[in-house]
Amino acid sequence: MSGEYGLKKHFTGETAFILGEGIRTALPGFDTAGYAVEVDRRVPDLELKDRVLVLCEGLRSRLPDSYPKALDILRGTLVEELSEGRGMFKTSWFLMPVARYVEEYGLDHPEESLDFLEEVTRCHTAEYAVRPFVTHHREITMARFARWAVDPGHNVRRLASEGIRPRLPWAGTLPFFVEDPSPVLEILEHLRADPSNYVRTSVANNLNDISKDHPDLALATARRWLRESPVPETRWIVKHALRTLVKKGDQEALALLGNTGGEHVGVHDLTVRPAAIRLGDTVTLRFAVENTDTRPHRVTVDYVVHHVRENRRPIPKVFKLTELELAPGETRHLEKAHTIRPISTRRYHPGEHPVEIQVNGLPLARDGFELLP
C-alpha cells in the first residue's frame, strides 16, 4: 500500500494468505481467499497492533469453536526453530497473529495455551502473548517460567526473561513486578551467565527495568552476580543492565563497572558545530579529555543533549559515546557526529539545545546549537 512503512506494511491479505496456506494442511476447507480479502478490506489506516488483531479475529471466525482444536490447526503455521542470531522479524514475522490468538482467546485454557506458546517462541516470540497469563494465572505461569529458564533451547530461555520484564516496551507494565521484582529475580538467577547472547540481552534489559524502580536492589544483585559468577557472560549482562544508572551518573554503578577517577578528568575545548541547524542536519562535537592524575583511570564518556520541549523547558537525553583507559597525564581528542533526525518517540522544537559532556556521570563541559524553525 502506497505510503506505508515499517513492519505494519506486511500485515495485509498477503500475510493472511501465508497463514491460510499453513492452516490448510490440517483444515483443507479453510477459506484462504476469503480471509485475505477480509483482511485487505479492514486494515487500511490501521497501525501494527490493530492490523495484527484483524488477522487474529479473522482466524477466530474461521477456526473451530473448540480452542484446543483451533490450536492443533494453528500448529500448521509454525516453522522451524530459529537459530542463534536469526531474528523473527526477518523470518517468522507473519506468526504475530498466531501468538495474538492465544493472548486474546486462550485465558480459559492456561495449560494448553502455555504449551502452545512454548512452541511459538521457538520459531517466533511469545513475550507479549504470555503476559496476560502472568496476570491471571500467576502461579501456573511462574512455574512454567522456572521450567523454561533451564530449557535447552535458547529461544525458550529468552522467553523466561523477556515475558516477565516489569516494563516491557510496547506492552503493558506488570505492576505487581514493578512493586516487588523478587519473583522475577528468582527466574533471572538461572540465566545470569547464559551462553546465548539473545538470552543475555533479555536478562540485561530485565534487570535494567528493575533498576528504574529499585536501583539499590539492582545494584545489590549486580554486585552479587559479579562476585558469585565471575565470567565474561555475567559481566556483559551487568554492564548492559546498569546502563540507565550509568547514564544518571550513579557512582556505585560506575564503580561496579570498573570506572575510576572522574574527579581527576578534565574536558577542554568543547565545540558543537555548526551553531545553527535545521531538522535532519548533523552537528559535530569535538573536545579533549585529560587525565590530570598521577594514576591511570578508566572512564565512561557520554554526551547529553537538552532537547527543547513545547513549553520551552529543556529535557536531557544521555547518549553513549565511549569508554577510555587514560594513562597518567594523558589527553585524548574525541569527535562525535550527531544527527537531529525525526523519530516517532520525540518531537523537536526550535530553540537553543545545550550539549554537555559528562565523564563518569559528572558534567564537565557545555556548549550547544540552535535548532532553526
Coordinates of C-alpha atoms in Angstrom, one line a residue:
M1 CA 0.0 0.0 0.0
S2 CA 1.3 3.4 -1.0
G3 CA 2.9 5.5 1.7
E4 CA 3.1 2.7 4.3
Y5 CA 6.3 1.9 6.2
G6 CA 7.8 -0.3 8.9
L7 CA 6.6 -3.7 9.9
K8 CA 2.9 -2.8 9.7
K9 CA 3.0 -2.7 5.9
H10 CA 3.4 -6.5 5.8
F11 CA 0.2 -7.2 7.6
T12 CA -2.3 -7.3 4.8
G13 CA -4.0 -10.0 2.8
E14 CA -0.6 -11.4 1.8
T15 CA 0.0 -12.4 5.4
A16 CA -3.5 -13.9 5.6
F17 CA -2.6 -16.0 2.6
I18 CA 0.6 -17.2 4.2
L19 CA -1.3 -18.2 7.4
G20 CA -4.2 -19.7 5.4
E21 CA -1.9 -22.0 3.4
G22 CA -0.3 -23.3 6.6
I23 CA -3.7 -23.9 8.2
R24 CA -5.0 -25.8 5.1
T25 CA -2.6 -28.7 5.9
A26 CA -4.8 -29.5 8.9
L27 CA -8.0 -27.9 7.7
P28 CA -8.3 -28.4 3.9
G29 CA -11.5 -26.4 3.7
F30 CA -10.1 -23.2 5.2
D31 CA -11.2 -20.2 3.2
T32 CA -7.8 -18.6 2.5
A33 CA -9.1 -16.4 -0.3
G34 CA -12.0 -15.0 1.7
Y35 CA -9.7 -14.5 4.7
A36 CA -7.2 -12.5 2.6
V37 CA -10.0 -10.3 1.1
E38 CA -11.4 -9.5 4.5
V39 CA -8.0 -8.5 5.9
D40 CA -7.3 -6.3 2.9
R41 CA -10.7 -4.6 3.4
R42 CA -10.2 -3.9 7.1
V43 CA -6.5 -3.0 7.6
P44 CA -6.1 0.3 5.7
D45 CA -5.4 3.2 8.0
L46 CA -4.7 0.8 11.0
E47 CA -1.4 0.7 12.9
L48 CA 0.5 -2.5 13.5
K49 CA -1.2 -3.9 16.6
D50 CA -4.7 -3.3 15.2
R51 CA -3.7 -4.9 11.9
V52 CA -2.5 -8.0 13.8
L53 CA -5.8 -8.1 15.7
V54 CA -7.7 -8.0 12.4
L55 CA -5.8 -11.1 11.3
C56 CA -6.4 -12.7 14.6
E57 CA -10.1 -12.0 14.5
G58 CA -10.3 -13.5 11.0
L59 CA -8.7 -16.7 12.3
R60 CA -11.2 -16.8 15.2
S61 CA -14.2 -16.6 12.9
R62 CA -12.9 -19.4 10.6
L63 CA -11.4 -21.9 13.1
P64 CA -13.3 -24.4 15.3
D65 CA -15.1 -23.1 18.4
S66 CA -13.1 -25.6 20.4
Y67 CA -10.0 -23.7 21.5
P68 CA -7.8 -26.8 21.8
K69 CA -8.8 -27.9 18.3
A70 CA -8.0 -24.5 17.0
L71 CA -4.5 -24.7 18.5
D72 CA -4.0 -28.0 16.8
I73 CA -4.8 -26.5 13.5
L74 CA -2.7 -23.4 14.1
R75 CA 0.4 -25.6 14.6
G76 CA 0.4 -26.0 10.9
T77 CA 1.6 -22.4 10.6
L78 CA 4.7 -22.8 12.8
V79 CA 8.1 -23.0 11.1
E80 CA 11.5 -24.4 12.1
E81 CA 13.2 -23.2 15.3
L82 CA 15.2 -20.0 15.0
S83 CA 18.9 -20.5 15.3
E84 CA 21.0 -18.1 17.4
G85 CA 21.2 -14.7 15.6
R86 CA 18.3 -15.4 13.2
G87 CA 15.7 -12.9 14.1
M88 CA 12.0 -13.4 13.9
F89 CA 11.4 -10.0 12.2
K90 CA 13.2 -11.4 9.1
T91 CA 11.9 -15.0 9.0
S92 CA 8.7 -15.5 11.0
W93 CA 7.1 -12.1 11.5
F94 CA 3.8 -13.5 9.9
L95 CA 3.2 -15.5 13.1
M96 CA 2.3 -12.4 15.2
P97 CA -1.5 -13.1 14.7
V98 CA -1.0 -16.7 15.9
A99 CA 0.6 -15.5 19.1
R100 CA -2.1 -12.9 19.4
Y101 CA -4.7 -15.6 19.1
V102 CA -3.5 -17.2 22.3
E103 CA -3.4 -13.8 24.0
E104 CA -6.9 -12.9 23.0
Y105 CA -8.7 -16.3 23.3
G106 CA -6.7 -18.6 25.5
L107 CA -7.0 -17.4 29.1
D108 CA -9.6 -20.0 29.9
H109 CA -7.1 -22.7 28.9
P110 CA -3.9 -21.8 30.6
E111 CA -2.1 -25.2 30.4
E112 CA -2.9 -25.7 26.7
S113 CA -2.0 -22.0 25.9
L114 CA 1.4 -22.1 27.7
D115 CA 2.2 -25.4 25.9
F116 CA 1.5 -23.7 22.6
L117 CA 3.3 -20.5 23.4
E118 CA 6.4 -22.6 24.2
E119 CA 6.2 -23.9 20.6
V120 CA 5.5 -20.5 19.2
T121 CA 8.5 -18.9 20.9
R122 CA 10.9 -21.4 19.4
C123 CA 10.2 -20.0 15.9
H124 CA 8.8 -16.5 16.7
T125 CA 8.2 -14.9 20.1
A126 CA 5.6 -15.1 22.8
E127 CA 6.8 -12.2 25.1
Y128 CA 3.6 -10.3 24.6
A129 CA 1.1 -13.1 24.4
V130 CA 2.3 -14.6 27.7
R131 CA 1.8 -11.5 29.8
P132 CA -2.0 -11.9 30.4
F133 CA -1.3 -15.4 31.8
V134 CA 1.2 -13.9 34.3
T135 CA -1.6 -11.6 35.4
H136 CA -4.5 -14.0 35.6
H137 CA -2.8 -17.4 36.2
R138 CA 0.4 -16.3 38.0
E139 CA 1.2 -19.4 40.0
I140 CA 0.8 -21.7 37.0
T141 CA 2.7 -19.4 34.7
M142 CA 5.6 -18.6 37.0
A143 CA 6.1 -22.3 37.5
R144 CA 6.3 -22.6 33.7
F145 CA 8.8 -19.7 33.6
A146 CA 11.0 -21.6 36.1
R147 CA 11.0 -24.6 33.8
W148 CA 11.6 -22.5 30.7
A149 CA 14.6 -20.9 32.4
V150 CA 16.6 -24.2 32.2
D151 CA 15.3 -25.3 28.8
P152 CA 18.0 -26.4 26.4
G153 CA 16.5 -24.1 23.7
H154 CA 17.8 -20.5 23.8
N155 CA 14.5 -19.2 22.4
V156 CA 12.6 -20.7 25.3
R157 CA 15.1 -19.5 27.9
R158 CA 14.8 -16.0 26.4
L159 CA 11.0 -16.1 26.9
A160 CA 11.7 -16.9 30.6
S161 CA 13.2 -13.5 31.0
E162 CA 11.5 -11.4 28.4
G163 CA 8.0 -12.4 29.2
I164 CA 8.3 -11.1 32.8
R165 CA 10.1 -7.9 32.2
P166 CA 8.3 -5.4 34.5
R167 CA 8.4 -2.7 31.9
L168 CA 8.5 -4.4 28.5
P169 CA 8.4 -1.9 25.7
W170 CA 5.2 -1.8 23.6
A171 CA 3.4 -3.8 26.3
G172 CA 1.5 -3.0 29.5
T173 CA 3.6 -2.9 32.7
L174 CA 3.3 -5.7 35.2
P175 CA 2.6 -3.5 38.2
F176 CA 3.0 -6.3 40.8
F177 CA 6.5 -6.9 39.5
V178 CA 7.2 -3.2 39.4
E179 CA 6.3 -3.1 43.1
D180 CA 8.1 -6.3 44.0
P181 CA 10.5 -7.8 41.4
S182 CA 11.8 -10.6 43.6
P183 CA 9.9 -13.3 41.7
V184 CA 11.5 -12.0 38.5
L185 CA 14.9 -12.1 40.0
E186 CA 14.4 -15.7 41.1
I187 CA 14.0 -16.6 37.4
L188 CA 16.9 -14.5 36.3
E189 CA 19.2 -16.3 38.7
H190 CA 19.1 -19.3 36.3
L191 CA 20.2 -17.0 33.4
R192 CA 22.8 -14.8 34.8
A193 CA 25.6 -16.5 32.8
D194 CA 23.6 -17.8 29.9
P195 CA 25.7 -18.8 26.8
S196 CA 23.3 -17.2 24.4
N197 CA 23.6 -13.5 23.5
Y198 CA 19.9 -13.5 22.7
V199 CA 19.1 -14.6 26.3
R200 CA 21.8 -12.4 27.9
T201 CA 20.4 -9.3 26.2
S202 CA 16.9 -10.0 27.6
V203 CA 18.3 -10.6 31.1
A204 CA 20.2 -7.3 31.0
N205 CA 17.1 -5.5 29.8
N206 CA 15.1 -7.1 32.5
L207 CA 17.5 -6.0 35.3
N208 CA 17.7 -2.6 33.7
D209 CA 13.9 -2.4 34.0
I210 CA 14.2 -3.2 37.7
S211 CA 16.9 -0.6 38.2
K212 CA 14.4 2.1 37.2
D213 CA 12.2 1.4 40.2
H214 CA 14.6 -0.4 42.6
P215 CA 18.1 0.9 42.0
D216 CA 19.5 -0.4 45.2
L217 CA 18.2 -3.9 44.6
A218 CA 19.5 -3.9 41.0
L219 CA 22.9 -2.8 42.3
A220 CA 23.0 -5.4 45.0
T221 CA 22.0 -8.1 42.5
A222 CA 24.7 -7.0 40.1
R223 CA 27.3 -6.9 42.8
R224 CA 26.4 -10.4 44.0
W225 CA 26.3 -11.8 40.4
L226 CA 29.8 -10.4 39.7
R227 CA 31.1 -12.0 42.9
E228 CA 29.4 -15.4 42.6
S229 CA 29.7 -15.7 38.8
P230 CA 33.0 -14.1 37.7
V231 CA 32.7 -15.0 34.0
P232 CA 32.5 -12.8 30.9
E233 CA 28.9 -13.6 30.2
T234 CA 27.8 -12.3 33.6
R235 CA 29.9 -9.2 33.4
W236 CA 28.4 -8.4 30.0
I237 CA 24.9 -8.7 31.5
V238 CA 25.8 -6.5 34.4
K239 CA 27.3 -3.8 32.2
H240 CA 24.2 -3.5 30.0
A241 CA 21.8 -3.9 32.9
L242 CA 23.3 -0.8 34.7
R243 CA 23.2 1.5 31.6
T244 CA 20.3 3.6 32.9
L245 CA 22.1 4.1 36.3
V246 CA 25.3 4.9 34.5
K247 CA 23.6 7.5 32.3
K248 CA 22.2 9.0 35.5
G249 CA 25.8 9.2 36.9
D250 CA 25.2 6.7 39.7
Q251 CA 28.7 6.4 41.2
E252 CA 28.2 2.9 42.6
A253 CA 27.1 1.6 39.2
L254 CA 30.1 3.2 37.6
A255 CA 32.4 1.8 40.2
L256 CA 31.0 -1.7 39.8
L257 CA 31.9 -1.5 36.1
G258 CA 35.4 -0.5 36.9
N259 CA 35.2 3.2 36.3
T260 CA 37.5 5.4 38.4
G261 CA 38.8 8.9 38.7
G262 CA 36.1 11.0 37.2
E263 CA 37.0 13.8 39.5
H264 CA 40.6 13.8 38.1
V265 CA 39.4 14.1 34.4
G266 CA 39.0 17.4 32.6
V267 CA 37.2 18.2 29.4
H268 CA 38.6 21.0 27.3
D269 CA 37.8 22.9 24.1
L270 CA 34.3 21.6 23.5
T271 CA 32.8 22.9 20.3
V272 CA 29.5 21.9 18.7
R273 CA 29.3 22.9 15.0
P274 CA 27.5 24.2 13.1
A275 CA 26.0 26.5 15.7
A276 CA 22.6 26.6 13.9
I277 CA 20.9 23.7 12.0
R278 CA 17.6 22.5 10.8
L279 CA 15.8 19.2 11.4
G280 CA 17.7 16.5 9.6
D281 CA 21.1 18.2 9.8
T282 CA 24.1 16.9 11.7
V283 CA 26.2 18.6 14.4
T284 CA 29.8 17.6 15.2
L285 CA 31.1 17.5 18.8
R286 CA 34.8 18.0 19.3
F287 CA 36.7 18.1 22.6
A288 CA 39.6 16.8 24.6
V289 CA 39.6 14.6 27.6
E290 CA 42.6 14.8 30.0
N291 CA 43.6 12.7 33.0
T292 CA 45.1 15.2 35.4
D293 CA 46.0 12.5 38.0
T294 CA 49.3 10.6 38.6
R295 CA 47.4 7.3 38.3
P296 CA 45.7 5.7 35.3
H297 CA 41.9 5.8 35.2
R298 CA 39.1 4.1 33.3
V299 CA 36.3 6.4 32.4
T300 CA 32.9 6.4 30.6
V301 CA 32.3 9.4 28.4
D302 CA 28.8 10.3 27.4
Y303 CA 27.1 13.4 25.9
V304 CA 23.8 15.0 26.9
V305 CA 21.5 16.9 24.5
H306 CA 19.0 19.1 26.3
H307 CA 16.0 18.9 23.9
V308 CA 13.6 21.9 23.9
R309 CA 10.1 21.0 24.7
E310 CA 6.9 22.8 23.6
N311 CA 6.9 24.7 26.9
R312 CA 10.5 25.8 26.1
R313 CA 11.9 23.9 29.1
P314 CA 14.7 21.5 28.1
I315 CA 14.6 17.8 28.8
P316 CA 18.0 16.0 28.8
K317 CA 18.8 12.9 26.8
V318 CA 22.0 11.0 27.5
F319 CA 23.8 9.4 24.6
K320 CA 26.6 6.8 24.9
L321 CA 29.9 7.9 23.4
T322 CA 32.9 5.8 24.6
E323 CA 35.0 4.2 27.4
L324 CA 38.6 5.2 27.8
E325 CA 41.7 3.9 29.6
L326 CA 43.7 7.0 30.3
A327 CA 47.3 6.9 31.4
P328 CA 48.5 9.5 33.9
G329 CA 48.5 12.9 32.3
E330 CA 47.2 11.5 29.0
T331 CA 44.9 13.6 26.8
R332 CA 42.6 12.2 24.1
H333 CA 40.9 14.2 21.4
L334 CA 37.3 12.9 20.6
E335 CA 34.8 13.7 17.9
K336 CA 31.2 12.7 17.5
A337 CA 28.6 13.4 14.8
H338 CA 25.0 13.7 16.0
T339 CA 22.1 13.9 13.6
I340 CA 18.9 15.6 14.6
R341 CA 16.5 13.3 12.7
P342 CA 12.8 12.8 13.2
I343 CA 11.8 9.8 15.3
S344 CA 8.5 8.5 16.5
T345 CA 9.2 8.9 20.2
R346 CA 10.4 12.5 20.2
R347 CA 9.1 15.8 18.9
Y348 CA 11.7 18.5 18.2
H349 CA 11.0 22.2 18.8
P350 CA 13.1 25.2 17.6
G351 CA 15.4 26.9 20.1
E352 CA 18.7 26.6 21.8
H353 CA 19.8 23.0 22.6
P354 CA 22.6 22.8 25.2
V355 CA 25.0 20.0 24.9
E356 CA 27.1 18.6 27.8
I357 CA 30.0 16.2 28.0
Q358 CA 29.9 14.0 31.1
V359 CA 32.7 11.8 32.4
N360 CA 31.7 9.0 34.9
G361 CA 28.3 10.8 35.2
L362 CA 29.9 14.2 36.0
P363 CA 29.0 17.1 33.7
L364 CA 32.4 18.8 32.8
A365 CA 31.8 20.9 29.7
R366 CA 28.9 22.6 27.9
D367 CA 28.2 24.2 24.5
G368 CA 25.2 23.9 22.2
F369 CA 23.4 24.5 19.0
E370 CA 20.3 26.3 17.8
L371 CA 17.6 24.3 16.0
L372 CA 16.0 26.6 13.5
P373 CA 12.3 26.5 12.5

